[in-house]
Every structure is written in structure tokens, then in C-alpha cells.
XYZ file of N, CA, C and O in Angstrom:
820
model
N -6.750 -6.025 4.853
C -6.491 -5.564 6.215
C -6.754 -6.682 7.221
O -6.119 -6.894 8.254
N -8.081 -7.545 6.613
C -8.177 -8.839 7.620
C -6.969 -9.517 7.504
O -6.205 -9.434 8.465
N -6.694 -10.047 6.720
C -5.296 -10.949 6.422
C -4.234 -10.397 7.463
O -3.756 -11.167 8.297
N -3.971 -9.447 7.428
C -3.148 -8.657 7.486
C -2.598 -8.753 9.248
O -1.541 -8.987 9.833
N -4.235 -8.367 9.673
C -4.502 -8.049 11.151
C -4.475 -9.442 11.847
O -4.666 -9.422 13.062
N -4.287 -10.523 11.314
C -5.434 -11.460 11.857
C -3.985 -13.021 11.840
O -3.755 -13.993 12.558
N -3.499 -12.546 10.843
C -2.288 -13.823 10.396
C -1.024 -13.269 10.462
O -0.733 -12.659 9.433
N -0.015 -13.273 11.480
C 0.995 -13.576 11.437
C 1.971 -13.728 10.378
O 3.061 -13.158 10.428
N 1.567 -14.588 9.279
C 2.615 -15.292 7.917
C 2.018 -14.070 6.871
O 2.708 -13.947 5.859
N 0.864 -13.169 6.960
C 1.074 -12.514 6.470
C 1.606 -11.484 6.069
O 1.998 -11.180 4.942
N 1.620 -10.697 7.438
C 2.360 -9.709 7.858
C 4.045 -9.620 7.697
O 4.762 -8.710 7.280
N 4.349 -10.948 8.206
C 5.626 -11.346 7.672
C 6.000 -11.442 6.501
O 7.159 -11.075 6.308
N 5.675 -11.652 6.000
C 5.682 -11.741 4.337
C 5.769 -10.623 3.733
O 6.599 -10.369 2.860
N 4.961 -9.910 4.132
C 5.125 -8.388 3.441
C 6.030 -7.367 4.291
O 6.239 -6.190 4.001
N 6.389 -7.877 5.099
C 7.972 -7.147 6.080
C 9.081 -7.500 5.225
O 9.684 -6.732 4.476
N 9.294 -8.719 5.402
C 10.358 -9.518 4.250
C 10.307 -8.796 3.057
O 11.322 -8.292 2.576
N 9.113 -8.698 2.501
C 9.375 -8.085 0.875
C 9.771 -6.969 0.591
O 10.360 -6.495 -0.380
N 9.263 -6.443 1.866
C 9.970 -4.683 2.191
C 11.061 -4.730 1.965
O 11.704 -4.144 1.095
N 11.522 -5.767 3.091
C 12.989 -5.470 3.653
C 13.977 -5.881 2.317
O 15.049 -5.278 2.271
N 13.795 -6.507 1.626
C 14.092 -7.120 0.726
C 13.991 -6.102 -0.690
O 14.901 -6.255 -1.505
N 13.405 -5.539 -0.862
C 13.330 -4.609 -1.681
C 14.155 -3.359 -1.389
O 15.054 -2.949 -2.123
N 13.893 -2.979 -0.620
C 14.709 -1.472 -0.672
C 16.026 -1.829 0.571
O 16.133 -0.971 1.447
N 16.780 -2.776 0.634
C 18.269 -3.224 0.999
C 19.097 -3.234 0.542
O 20.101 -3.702 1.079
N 19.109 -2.646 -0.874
C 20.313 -2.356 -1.454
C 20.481 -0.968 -1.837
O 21.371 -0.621 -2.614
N 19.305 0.173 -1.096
C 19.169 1.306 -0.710
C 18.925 1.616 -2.877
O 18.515 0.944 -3.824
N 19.416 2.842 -2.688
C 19.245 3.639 -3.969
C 19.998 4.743 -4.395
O 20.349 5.465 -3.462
N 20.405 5.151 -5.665
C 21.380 5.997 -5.666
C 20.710 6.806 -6.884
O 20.316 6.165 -7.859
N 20.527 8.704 -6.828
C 20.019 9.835 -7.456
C 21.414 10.062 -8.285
O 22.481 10.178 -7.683
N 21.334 10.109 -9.540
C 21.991 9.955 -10.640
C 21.804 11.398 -11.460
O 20.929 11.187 -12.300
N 22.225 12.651 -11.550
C 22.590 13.780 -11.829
C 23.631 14.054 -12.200
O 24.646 13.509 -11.765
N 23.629 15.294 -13.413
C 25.023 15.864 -13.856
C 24.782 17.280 -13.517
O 25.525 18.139 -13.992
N 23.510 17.691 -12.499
C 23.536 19.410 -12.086
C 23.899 18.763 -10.413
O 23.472 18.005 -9.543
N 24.965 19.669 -10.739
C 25.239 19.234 -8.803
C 24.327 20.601 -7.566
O 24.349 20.574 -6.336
N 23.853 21.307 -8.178
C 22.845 21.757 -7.258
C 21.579 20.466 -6.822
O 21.400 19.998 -5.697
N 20.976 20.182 -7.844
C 19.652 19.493 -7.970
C 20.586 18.261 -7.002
O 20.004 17.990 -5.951
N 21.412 17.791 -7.133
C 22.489 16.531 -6.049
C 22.137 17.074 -5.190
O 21.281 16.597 -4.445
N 22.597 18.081 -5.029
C 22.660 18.628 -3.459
C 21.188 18.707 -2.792
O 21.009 18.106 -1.733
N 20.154 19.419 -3.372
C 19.068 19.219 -3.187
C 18.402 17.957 -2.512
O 17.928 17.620 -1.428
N 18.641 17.448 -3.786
C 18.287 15.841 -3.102
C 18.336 15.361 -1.945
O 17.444 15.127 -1.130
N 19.912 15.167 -1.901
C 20.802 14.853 -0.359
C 19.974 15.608 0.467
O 19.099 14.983 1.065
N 20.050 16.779 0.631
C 19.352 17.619 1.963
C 18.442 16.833 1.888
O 18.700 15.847 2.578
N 17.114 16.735 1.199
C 15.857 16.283 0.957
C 15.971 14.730 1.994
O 15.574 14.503 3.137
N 16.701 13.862 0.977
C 16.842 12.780 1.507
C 17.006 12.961 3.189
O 16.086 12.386 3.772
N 17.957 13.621 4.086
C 18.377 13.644 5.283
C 17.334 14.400 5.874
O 16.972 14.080 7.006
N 16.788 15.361 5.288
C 15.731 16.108 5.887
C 14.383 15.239 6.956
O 13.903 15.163 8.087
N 14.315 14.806 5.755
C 12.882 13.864 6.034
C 13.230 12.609 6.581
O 12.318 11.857 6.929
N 14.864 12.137 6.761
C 14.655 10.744 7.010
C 14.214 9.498 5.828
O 13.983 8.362 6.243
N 14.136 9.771 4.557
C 13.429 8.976 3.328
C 13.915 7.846 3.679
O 13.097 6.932 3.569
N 15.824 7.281 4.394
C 16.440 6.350 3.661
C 15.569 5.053 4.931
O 15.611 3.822 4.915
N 14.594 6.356 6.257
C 14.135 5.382 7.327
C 12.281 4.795 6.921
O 11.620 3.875 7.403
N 12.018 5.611 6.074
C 10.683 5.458 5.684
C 10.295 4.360 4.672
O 9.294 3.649 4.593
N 11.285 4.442 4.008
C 11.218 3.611 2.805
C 10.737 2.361 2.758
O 9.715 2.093 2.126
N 11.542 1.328 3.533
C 10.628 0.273 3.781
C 8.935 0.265 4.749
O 8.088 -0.542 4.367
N 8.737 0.829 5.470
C 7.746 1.427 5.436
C 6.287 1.503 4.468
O 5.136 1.082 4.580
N 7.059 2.289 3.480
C 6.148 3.174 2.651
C 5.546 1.689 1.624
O 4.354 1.381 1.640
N 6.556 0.924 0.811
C 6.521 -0.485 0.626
C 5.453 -1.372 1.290
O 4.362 -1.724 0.842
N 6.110 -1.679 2.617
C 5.503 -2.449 3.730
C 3.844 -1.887 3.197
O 3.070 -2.614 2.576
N 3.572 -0.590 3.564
C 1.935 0.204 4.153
C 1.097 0.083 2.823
O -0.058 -0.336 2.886
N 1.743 0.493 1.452
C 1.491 0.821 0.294
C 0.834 -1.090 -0.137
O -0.374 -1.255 -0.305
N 1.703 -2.161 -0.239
C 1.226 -2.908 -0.439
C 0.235 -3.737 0.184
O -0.321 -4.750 -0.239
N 0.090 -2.974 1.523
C -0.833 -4.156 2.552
C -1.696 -3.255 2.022
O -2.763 -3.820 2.263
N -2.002 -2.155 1.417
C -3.324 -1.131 1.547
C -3.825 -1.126 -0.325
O -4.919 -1.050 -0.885
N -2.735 -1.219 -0.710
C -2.843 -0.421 -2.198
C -2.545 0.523 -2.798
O -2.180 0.631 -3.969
N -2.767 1.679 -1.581
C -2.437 2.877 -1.790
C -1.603 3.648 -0.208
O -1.862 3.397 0.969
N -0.893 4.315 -0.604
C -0.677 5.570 0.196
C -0.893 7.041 -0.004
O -1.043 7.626 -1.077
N -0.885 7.470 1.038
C -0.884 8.879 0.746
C -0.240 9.764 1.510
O -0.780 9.930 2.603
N 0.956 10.538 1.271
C 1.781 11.085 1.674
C 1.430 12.621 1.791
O 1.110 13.110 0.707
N 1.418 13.654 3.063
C 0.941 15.231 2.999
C 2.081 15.628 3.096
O 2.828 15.269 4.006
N 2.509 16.686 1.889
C 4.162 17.307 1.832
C 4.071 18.958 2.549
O 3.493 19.970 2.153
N 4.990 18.666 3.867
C 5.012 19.857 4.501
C 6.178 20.831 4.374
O 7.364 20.712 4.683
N 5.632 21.621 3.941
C 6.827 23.038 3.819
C 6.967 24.039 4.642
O 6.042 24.671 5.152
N 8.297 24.243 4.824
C 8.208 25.718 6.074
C 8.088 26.829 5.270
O 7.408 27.125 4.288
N 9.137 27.498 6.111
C 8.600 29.355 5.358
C 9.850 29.556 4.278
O 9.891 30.614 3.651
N 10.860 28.549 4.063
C 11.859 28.776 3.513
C 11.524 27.805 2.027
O 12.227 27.736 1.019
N 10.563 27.301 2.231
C 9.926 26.493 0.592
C 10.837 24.933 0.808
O 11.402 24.515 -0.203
N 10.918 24.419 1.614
C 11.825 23.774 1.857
C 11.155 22.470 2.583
O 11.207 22.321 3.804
N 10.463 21.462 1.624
C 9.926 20.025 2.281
C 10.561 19.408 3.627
O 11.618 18.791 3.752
N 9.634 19.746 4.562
C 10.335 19.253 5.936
C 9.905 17.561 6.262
O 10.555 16.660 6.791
N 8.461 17.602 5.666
C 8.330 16.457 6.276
C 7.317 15.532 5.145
O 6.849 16.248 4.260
N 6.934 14.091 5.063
C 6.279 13.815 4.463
C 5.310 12.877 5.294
O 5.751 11.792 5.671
N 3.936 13.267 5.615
C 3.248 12.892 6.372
C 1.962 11.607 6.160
O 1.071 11.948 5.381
N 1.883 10.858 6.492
C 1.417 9.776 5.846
C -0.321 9.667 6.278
O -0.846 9.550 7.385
N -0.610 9.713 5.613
C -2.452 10.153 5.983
C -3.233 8.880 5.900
O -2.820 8.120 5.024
N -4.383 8.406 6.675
C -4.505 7.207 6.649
C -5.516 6.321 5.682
O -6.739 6.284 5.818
N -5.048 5.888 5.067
C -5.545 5.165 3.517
C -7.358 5.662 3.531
O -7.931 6.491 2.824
N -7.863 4.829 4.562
C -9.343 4.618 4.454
C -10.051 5.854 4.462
O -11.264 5.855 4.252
N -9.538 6.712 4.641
C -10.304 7.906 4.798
C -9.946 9.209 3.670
O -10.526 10.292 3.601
N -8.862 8.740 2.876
C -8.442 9.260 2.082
C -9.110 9.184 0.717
O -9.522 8.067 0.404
N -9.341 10.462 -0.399
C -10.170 9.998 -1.258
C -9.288 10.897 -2.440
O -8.817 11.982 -2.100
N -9.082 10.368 -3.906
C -8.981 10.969 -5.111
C -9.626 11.498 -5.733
O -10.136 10.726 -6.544
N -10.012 12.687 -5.872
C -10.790 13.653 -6.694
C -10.936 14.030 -8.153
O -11.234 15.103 -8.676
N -10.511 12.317 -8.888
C -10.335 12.567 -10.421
C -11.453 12.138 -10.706
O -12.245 11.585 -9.944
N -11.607 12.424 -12.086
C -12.772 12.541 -13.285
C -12.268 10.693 -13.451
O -11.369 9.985 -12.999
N -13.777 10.467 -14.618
C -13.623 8.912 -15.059
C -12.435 8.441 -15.476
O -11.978 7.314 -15.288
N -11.721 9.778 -16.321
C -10.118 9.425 -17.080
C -9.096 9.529 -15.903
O -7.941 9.578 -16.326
N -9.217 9.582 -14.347
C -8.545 9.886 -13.791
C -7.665 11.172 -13.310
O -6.745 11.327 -12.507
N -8.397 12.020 -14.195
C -7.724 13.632 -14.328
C -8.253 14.636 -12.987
O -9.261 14.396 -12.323
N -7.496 15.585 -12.809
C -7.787 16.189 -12.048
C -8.516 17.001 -12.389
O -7.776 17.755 -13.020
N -10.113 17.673 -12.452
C -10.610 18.415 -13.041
C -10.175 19.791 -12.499
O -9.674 20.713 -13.144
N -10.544 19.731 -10.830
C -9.807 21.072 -9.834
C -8.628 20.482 -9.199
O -8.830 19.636 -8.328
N -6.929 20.934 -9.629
C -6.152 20.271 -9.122
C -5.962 21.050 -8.029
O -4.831 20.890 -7.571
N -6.839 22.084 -7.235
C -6.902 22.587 -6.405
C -7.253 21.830 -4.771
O -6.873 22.132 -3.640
N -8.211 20.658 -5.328
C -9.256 20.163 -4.797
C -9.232 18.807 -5.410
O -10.239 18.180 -5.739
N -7.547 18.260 -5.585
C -7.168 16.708 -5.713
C -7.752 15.620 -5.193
O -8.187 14.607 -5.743
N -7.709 15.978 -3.960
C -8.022 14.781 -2.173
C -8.405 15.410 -1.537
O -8.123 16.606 -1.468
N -9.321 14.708 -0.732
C -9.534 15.179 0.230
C -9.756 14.247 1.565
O -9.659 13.056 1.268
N -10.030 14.474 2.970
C -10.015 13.017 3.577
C -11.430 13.351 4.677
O -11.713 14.308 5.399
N -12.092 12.053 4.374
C -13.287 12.208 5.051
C -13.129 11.698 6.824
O -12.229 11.045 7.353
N -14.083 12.152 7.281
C -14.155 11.802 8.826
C -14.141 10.407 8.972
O -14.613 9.731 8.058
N -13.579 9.747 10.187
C -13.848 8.446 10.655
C -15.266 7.771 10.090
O -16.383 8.240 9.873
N -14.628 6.330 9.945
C -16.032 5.524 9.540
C -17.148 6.337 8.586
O -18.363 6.381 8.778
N -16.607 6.783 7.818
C -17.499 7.524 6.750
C -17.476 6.277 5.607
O -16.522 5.634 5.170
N -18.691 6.215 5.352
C -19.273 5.477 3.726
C -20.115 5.826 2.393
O -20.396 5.170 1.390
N -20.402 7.175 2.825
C -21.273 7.775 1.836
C -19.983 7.551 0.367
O -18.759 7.419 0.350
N -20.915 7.597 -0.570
C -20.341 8.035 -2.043
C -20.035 9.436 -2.486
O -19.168 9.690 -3.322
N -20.996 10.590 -1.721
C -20.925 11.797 -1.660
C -19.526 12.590 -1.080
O -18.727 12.021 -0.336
N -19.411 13.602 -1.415
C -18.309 14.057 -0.734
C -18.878 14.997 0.682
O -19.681 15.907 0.478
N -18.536 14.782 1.693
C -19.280 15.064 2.784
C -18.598 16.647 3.207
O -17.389 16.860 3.113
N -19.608 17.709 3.687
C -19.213 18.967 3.827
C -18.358 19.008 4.656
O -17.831 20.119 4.607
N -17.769 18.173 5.673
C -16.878 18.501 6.499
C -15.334 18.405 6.003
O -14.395 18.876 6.644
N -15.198 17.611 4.562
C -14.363 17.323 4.072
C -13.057 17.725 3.767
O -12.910 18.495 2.817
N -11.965 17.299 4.477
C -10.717 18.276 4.146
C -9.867 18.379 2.928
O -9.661 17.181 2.733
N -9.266 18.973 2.025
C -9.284 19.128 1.061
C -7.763 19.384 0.750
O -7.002 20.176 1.306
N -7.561 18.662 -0.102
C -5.825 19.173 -0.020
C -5.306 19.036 -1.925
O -5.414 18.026 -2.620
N -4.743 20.441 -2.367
C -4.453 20.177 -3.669
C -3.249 19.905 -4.046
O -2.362 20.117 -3.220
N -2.885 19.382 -5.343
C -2.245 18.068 -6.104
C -1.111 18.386 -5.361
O -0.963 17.586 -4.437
N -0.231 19.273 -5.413
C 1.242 19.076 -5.219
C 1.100 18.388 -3.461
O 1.883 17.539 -3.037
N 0.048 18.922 -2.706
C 0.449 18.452 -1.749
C 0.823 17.126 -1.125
O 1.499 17.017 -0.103
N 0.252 15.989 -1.931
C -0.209 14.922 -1.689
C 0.611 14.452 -2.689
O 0.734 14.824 -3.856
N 1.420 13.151 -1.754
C 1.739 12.134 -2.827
C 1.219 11.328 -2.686
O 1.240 10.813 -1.568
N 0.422 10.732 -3.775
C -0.229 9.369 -3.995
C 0.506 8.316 -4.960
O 0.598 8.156 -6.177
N 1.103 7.517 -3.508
C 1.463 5.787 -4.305
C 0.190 5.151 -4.488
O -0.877 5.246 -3.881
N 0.654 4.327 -5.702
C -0.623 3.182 -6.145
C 0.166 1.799 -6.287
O 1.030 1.757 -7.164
N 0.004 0.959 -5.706
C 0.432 -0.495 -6.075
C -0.444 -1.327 -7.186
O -1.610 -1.720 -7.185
N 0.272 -1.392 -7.821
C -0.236 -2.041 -9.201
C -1.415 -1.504 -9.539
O -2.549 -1.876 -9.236
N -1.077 -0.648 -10.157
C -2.240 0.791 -10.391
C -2.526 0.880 -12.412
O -1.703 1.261 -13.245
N -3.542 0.526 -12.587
C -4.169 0.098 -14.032
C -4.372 1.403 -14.414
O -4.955 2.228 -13.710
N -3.925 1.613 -15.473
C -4.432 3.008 -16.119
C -5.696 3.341 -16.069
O -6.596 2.671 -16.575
N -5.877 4.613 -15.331
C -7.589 5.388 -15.642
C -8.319 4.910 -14.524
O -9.539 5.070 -14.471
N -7.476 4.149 -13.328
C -8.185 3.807 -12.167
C -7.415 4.547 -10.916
O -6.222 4.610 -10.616
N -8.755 5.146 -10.241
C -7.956 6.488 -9.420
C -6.915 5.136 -8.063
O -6.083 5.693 -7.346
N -7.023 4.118 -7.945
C -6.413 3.624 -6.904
C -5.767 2.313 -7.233
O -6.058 1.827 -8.327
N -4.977 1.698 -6.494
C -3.785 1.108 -6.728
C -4.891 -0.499 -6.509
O -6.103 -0.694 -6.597
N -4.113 -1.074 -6.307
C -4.090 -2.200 -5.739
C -3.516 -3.798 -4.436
O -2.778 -4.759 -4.649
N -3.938 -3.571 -3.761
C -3.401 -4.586 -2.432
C -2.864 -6.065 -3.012
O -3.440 -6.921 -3.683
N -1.342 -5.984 -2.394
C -0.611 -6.969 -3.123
C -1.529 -8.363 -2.708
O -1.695 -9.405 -3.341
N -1.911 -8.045 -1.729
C -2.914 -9.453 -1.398
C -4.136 -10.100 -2.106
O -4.591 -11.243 -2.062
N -4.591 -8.737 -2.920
C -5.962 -9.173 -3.146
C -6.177 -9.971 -3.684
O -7.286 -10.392 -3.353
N -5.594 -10.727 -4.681
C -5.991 -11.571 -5.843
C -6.037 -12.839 -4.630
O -6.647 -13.838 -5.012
N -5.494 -12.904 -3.295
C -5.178 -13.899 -2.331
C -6.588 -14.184 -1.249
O -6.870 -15.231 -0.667
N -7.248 -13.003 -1.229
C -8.564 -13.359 -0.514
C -8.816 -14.377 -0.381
O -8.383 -14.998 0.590
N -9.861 -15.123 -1.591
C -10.338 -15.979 -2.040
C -9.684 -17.821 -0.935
O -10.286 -18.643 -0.244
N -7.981 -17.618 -1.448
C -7.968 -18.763 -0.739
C -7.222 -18.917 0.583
O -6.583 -19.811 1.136
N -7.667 -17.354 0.917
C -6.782 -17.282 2.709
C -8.219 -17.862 3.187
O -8.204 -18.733 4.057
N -9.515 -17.401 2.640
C -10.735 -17.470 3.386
C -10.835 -18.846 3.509
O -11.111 -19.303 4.619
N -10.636 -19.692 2.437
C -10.765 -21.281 2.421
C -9.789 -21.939 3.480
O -10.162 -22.607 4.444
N -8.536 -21.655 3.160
C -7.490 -22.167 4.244
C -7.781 -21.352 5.881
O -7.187 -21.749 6.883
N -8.433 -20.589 5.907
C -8.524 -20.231 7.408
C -9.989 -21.300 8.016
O -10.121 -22.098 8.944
N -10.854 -20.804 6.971
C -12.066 -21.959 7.554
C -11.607 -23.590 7.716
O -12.120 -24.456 8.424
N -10.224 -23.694 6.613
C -10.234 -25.094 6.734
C -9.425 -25.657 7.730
O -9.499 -26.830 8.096
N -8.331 -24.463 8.345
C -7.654 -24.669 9.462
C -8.522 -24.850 10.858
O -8.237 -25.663 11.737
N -9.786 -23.809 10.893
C -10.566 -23.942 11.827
C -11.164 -25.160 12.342
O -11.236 -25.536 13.512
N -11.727 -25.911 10.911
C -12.512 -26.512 11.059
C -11.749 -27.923 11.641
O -12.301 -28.663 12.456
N -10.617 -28.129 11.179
C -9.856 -29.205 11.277
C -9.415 -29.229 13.049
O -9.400 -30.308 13.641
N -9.048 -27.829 13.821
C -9.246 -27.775 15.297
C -10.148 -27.946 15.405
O -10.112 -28.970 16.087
N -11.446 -27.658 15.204
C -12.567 -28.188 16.031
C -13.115 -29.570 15.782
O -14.024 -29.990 16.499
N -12.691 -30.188 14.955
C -12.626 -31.772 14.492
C -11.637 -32.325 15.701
O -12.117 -33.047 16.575
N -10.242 -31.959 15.714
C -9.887 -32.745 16.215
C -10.386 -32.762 17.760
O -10.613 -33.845 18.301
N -10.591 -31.247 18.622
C -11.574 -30.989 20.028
C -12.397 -32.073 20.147
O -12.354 -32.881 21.076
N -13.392 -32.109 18.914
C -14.893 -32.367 19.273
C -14.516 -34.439 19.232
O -15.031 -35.388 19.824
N -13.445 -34.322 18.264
C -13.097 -35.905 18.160
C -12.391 -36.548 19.384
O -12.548 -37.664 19.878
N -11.295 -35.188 19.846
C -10.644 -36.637 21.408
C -11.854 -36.864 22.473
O -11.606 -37.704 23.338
N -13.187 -36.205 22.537
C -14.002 -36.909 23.376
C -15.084 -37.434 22.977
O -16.112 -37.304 23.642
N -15.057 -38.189 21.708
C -15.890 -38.838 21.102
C -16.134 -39.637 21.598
O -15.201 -40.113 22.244
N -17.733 -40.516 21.710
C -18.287 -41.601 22.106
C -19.187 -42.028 21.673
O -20.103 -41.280 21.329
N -19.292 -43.689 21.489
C -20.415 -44.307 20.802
C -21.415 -45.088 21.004
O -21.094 -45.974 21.796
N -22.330 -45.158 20.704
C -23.374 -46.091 21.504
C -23.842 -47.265 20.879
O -24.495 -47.311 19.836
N -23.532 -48.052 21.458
C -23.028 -49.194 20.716
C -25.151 -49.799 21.000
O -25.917 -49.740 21.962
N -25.293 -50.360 19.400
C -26.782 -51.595 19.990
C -26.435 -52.452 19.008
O -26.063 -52.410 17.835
N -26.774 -53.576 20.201
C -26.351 -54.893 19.439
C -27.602 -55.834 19.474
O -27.911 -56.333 20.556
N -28.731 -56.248 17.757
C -29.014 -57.196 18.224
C -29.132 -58.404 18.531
O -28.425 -59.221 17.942
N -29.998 -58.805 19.471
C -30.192 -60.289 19.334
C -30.121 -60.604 21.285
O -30.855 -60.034 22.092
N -29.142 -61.542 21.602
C -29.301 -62.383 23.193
C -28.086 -61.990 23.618
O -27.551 -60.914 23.354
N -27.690 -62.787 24.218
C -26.516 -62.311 25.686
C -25.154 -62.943 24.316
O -24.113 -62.366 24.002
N -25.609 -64.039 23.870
C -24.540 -64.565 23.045
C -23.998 -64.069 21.949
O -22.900 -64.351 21.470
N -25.125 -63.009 21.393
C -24.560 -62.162 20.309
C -23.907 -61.073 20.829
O -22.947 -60.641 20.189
N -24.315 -60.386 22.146
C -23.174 -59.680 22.718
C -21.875 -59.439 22.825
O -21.080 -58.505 22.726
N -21.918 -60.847 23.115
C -20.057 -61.652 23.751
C -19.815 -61.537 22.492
O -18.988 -60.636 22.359
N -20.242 -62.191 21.023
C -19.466 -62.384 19.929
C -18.972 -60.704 19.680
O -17.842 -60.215 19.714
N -20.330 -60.057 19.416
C -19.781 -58.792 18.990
C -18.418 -57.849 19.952
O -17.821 -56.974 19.324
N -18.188 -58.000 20.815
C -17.566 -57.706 21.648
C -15.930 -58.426 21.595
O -14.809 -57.925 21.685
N -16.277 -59.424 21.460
C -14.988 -60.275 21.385
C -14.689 -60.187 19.328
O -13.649 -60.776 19.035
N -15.162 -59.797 18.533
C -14.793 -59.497 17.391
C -14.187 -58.060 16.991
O -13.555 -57.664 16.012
N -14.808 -57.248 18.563
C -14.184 -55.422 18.548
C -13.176 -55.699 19.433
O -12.776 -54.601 19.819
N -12.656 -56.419 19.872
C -11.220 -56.073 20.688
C -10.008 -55.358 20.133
O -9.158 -54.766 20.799
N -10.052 -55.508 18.722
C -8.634 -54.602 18.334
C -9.277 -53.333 18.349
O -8.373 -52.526 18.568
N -10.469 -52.661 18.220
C -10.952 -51.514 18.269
C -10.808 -50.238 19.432
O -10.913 -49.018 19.306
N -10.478 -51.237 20.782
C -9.677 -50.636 22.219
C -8.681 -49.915 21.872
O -8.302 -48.861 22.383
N -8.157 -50.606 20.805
C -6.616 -50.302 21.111
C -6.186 -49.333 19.654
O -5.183 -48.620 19.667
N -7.074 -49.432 18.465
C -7.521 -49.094 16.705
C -8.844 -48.461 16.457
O -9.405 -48.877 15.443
N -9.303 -47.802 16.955
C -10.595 -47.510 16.176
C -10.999 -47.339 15.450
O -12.166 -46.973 15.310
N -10.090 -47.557 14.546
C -10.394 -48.005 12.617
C -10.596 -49.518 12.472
O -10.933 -49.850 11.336
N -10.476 -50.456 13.314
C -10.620 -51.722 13.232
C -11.916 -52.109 13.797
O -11.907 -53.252 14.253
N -12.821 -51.597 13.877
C -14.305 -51.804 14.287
C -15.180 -51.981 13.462
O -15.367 -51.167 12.558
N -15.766 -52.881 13.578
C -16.971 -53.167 12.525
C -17.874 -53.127 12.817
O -18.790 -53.343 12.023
């Protein structure tokens, strides 16, 4: 999310891959032309063909998504609502199973960190919730952030970009204090041996 928030080339990058991925759209492949038809509505209903890059885009900067599937009174998915990663939690066993698929997810209050599941907790079961996982390892309730394996050397290249502006700041008003010893005559020499140094300050001795 730092990367994310903070760099420009990152963000871009994972727009591009979006965009780039789902641009040659997608096509539902059926021989029951009800379940076609279905689809289609589905698809236009919700808007899918506008979300899509999106879902890509959010899923890989995070790892995971989580989608709340809303139905009217006619059983009929109106909308698919996107719930916000950090507060969102999977309610599987060590194997990843749902023990109460009643009681799949649930999503905790702002800035919550406990390990516990906290009583205020909202609770939503399996069908409701779609959960994407990006590069998601068997038997692990959550995906993975296309970035992560990248931490490591955004942190190095950002400190090293830093450091290199404040090198060059702290360097255009650099100054030195020159001691020279000995008499007035070792002065003049030393002085008259730094003259290309005015003009080179790699040529100073």
C-alpha cells in the first residue's frame, strides 16, 4: 500500500497491467442458451465489462478482494459491492475450510488489530462474498500482493534515491577550510599548485 500510495511508477504499472489484461474483454462459452442469457443480463446488470479492470488493478495492489453479492426480491444479483480489504477477515479453519459457512467473513471496525474476532463484528456467509486471492497457495486463507516479493528493493532504491538528493543539496554549498603549514611562502606555493581546483574540484591536492 506504501509503494503504492507513495510512487507514481508504481501505480502505473499496475494500471497498465490491468489495462492490459482484460483488453481483449472475454467471451461465456455455453450450449444452454438460458444460462447465455443469464449471464448477459448478469454481465449488463452489474456493469462487470466496467469493473473488471478495476477488480485486477485493487486485487493485485492488495492481494485480495472482496466482493458483497446483492440480491433483490426477484433472486436476481444486482450489484457486486467491493468491501475494503483491511478490515475484511476469512473465517476458515487451518485447512482453509469453512467450518460455519454461515459465518465465512466477517469485517471488523476501523483500525482494528486484535487477533480475536471482536463482538461488534459483521458477519457475512459464503455465498455472499466473493473472495479473489492473487497468487493464492493452497491452505492459505489469503492471496498475495503482486508487489510483495518487491518490498525489499523499493525500500533500498527509495532510501538510495533520497539519499543521493540530499548529497547533491548538502554538496552545491559545500565548503572547505583550507590549513596550510609552514610561512607566507608555503601559502603562495600551495595556492598557486590549487588553481585548476577553481575551476575542477577533483584536481586539488
Amino acid at each position: 500500500r506504501l509503494m503504492y500510495d507513495t510512487d507514481p511508477r508504481v501505480k502505473k504499472a499496475l494500471k497498465m497491467y490491468a489495462t492490459d489484461v482484460v483488453k481483449a474483454g472475454f467471451i461465456v462459452k455455453t450450449k444452454d442458451e438460458q444460462a447465455k442469457q443469464i449471464a448477459t443480463e448478469l454481465q449488463t446488470r452489474i456493469g462487470l465489462n466496467k469493473k473488471l479492470q478495476d477488480v485486477v488493478r485493487l486485487s493485485g495492489r492488495d492481494g485480495d478482494s472482496f466482493y458483497e453479492i446483492v440480491v433483490d426480491d426477484q433472486l436476481n444479483i444486482t450489484e457486486a459491492s467491493r468491501k475494503p480489504t483491511l478490515r475484511m477477515r476469512r473465517n476458515s479453519n487451518s485447512a482453509d475450510k469453512f467450518d460455519d459457512p454461515n459465518r465465512a467473513f466477517y469485517m471488523v471496525p476501523d483500525n482494528f488489530m486484535g487477533a480475536e474476532v471482536p463482538k461488534d463484528a459483521v458477519f457475512f456467509p459464503a455465498w455472499q462474498i466473493i473472495h479473489a486471492r492473487w497468487e493464492h497457495d493452497d491452505e492459505s486463507r489469503y492471496g498475495n500482493p503482486m508487489w510483495a516479493s518487491a518490498t525489499g528493493a523499493f525500500k533500498r532504491v527509495t532510501e538510495g534515491e533520497t539519499d543521493l538528493a540530499v548529497r547533491r543539496k548538502v554538496r552545491a554549498g559545500m565548503r572547505l577550510l583550507h590549513v596550510v603549514e609552514g610561512n607566507e611562502s608555503d601559502v603562495k606555493a600551495y595556492k598557486e599548485m590549487n588553481k585548476k581546483a577553481l575551476e575542477a574540484p577533483t584536481a586539488a591536492h
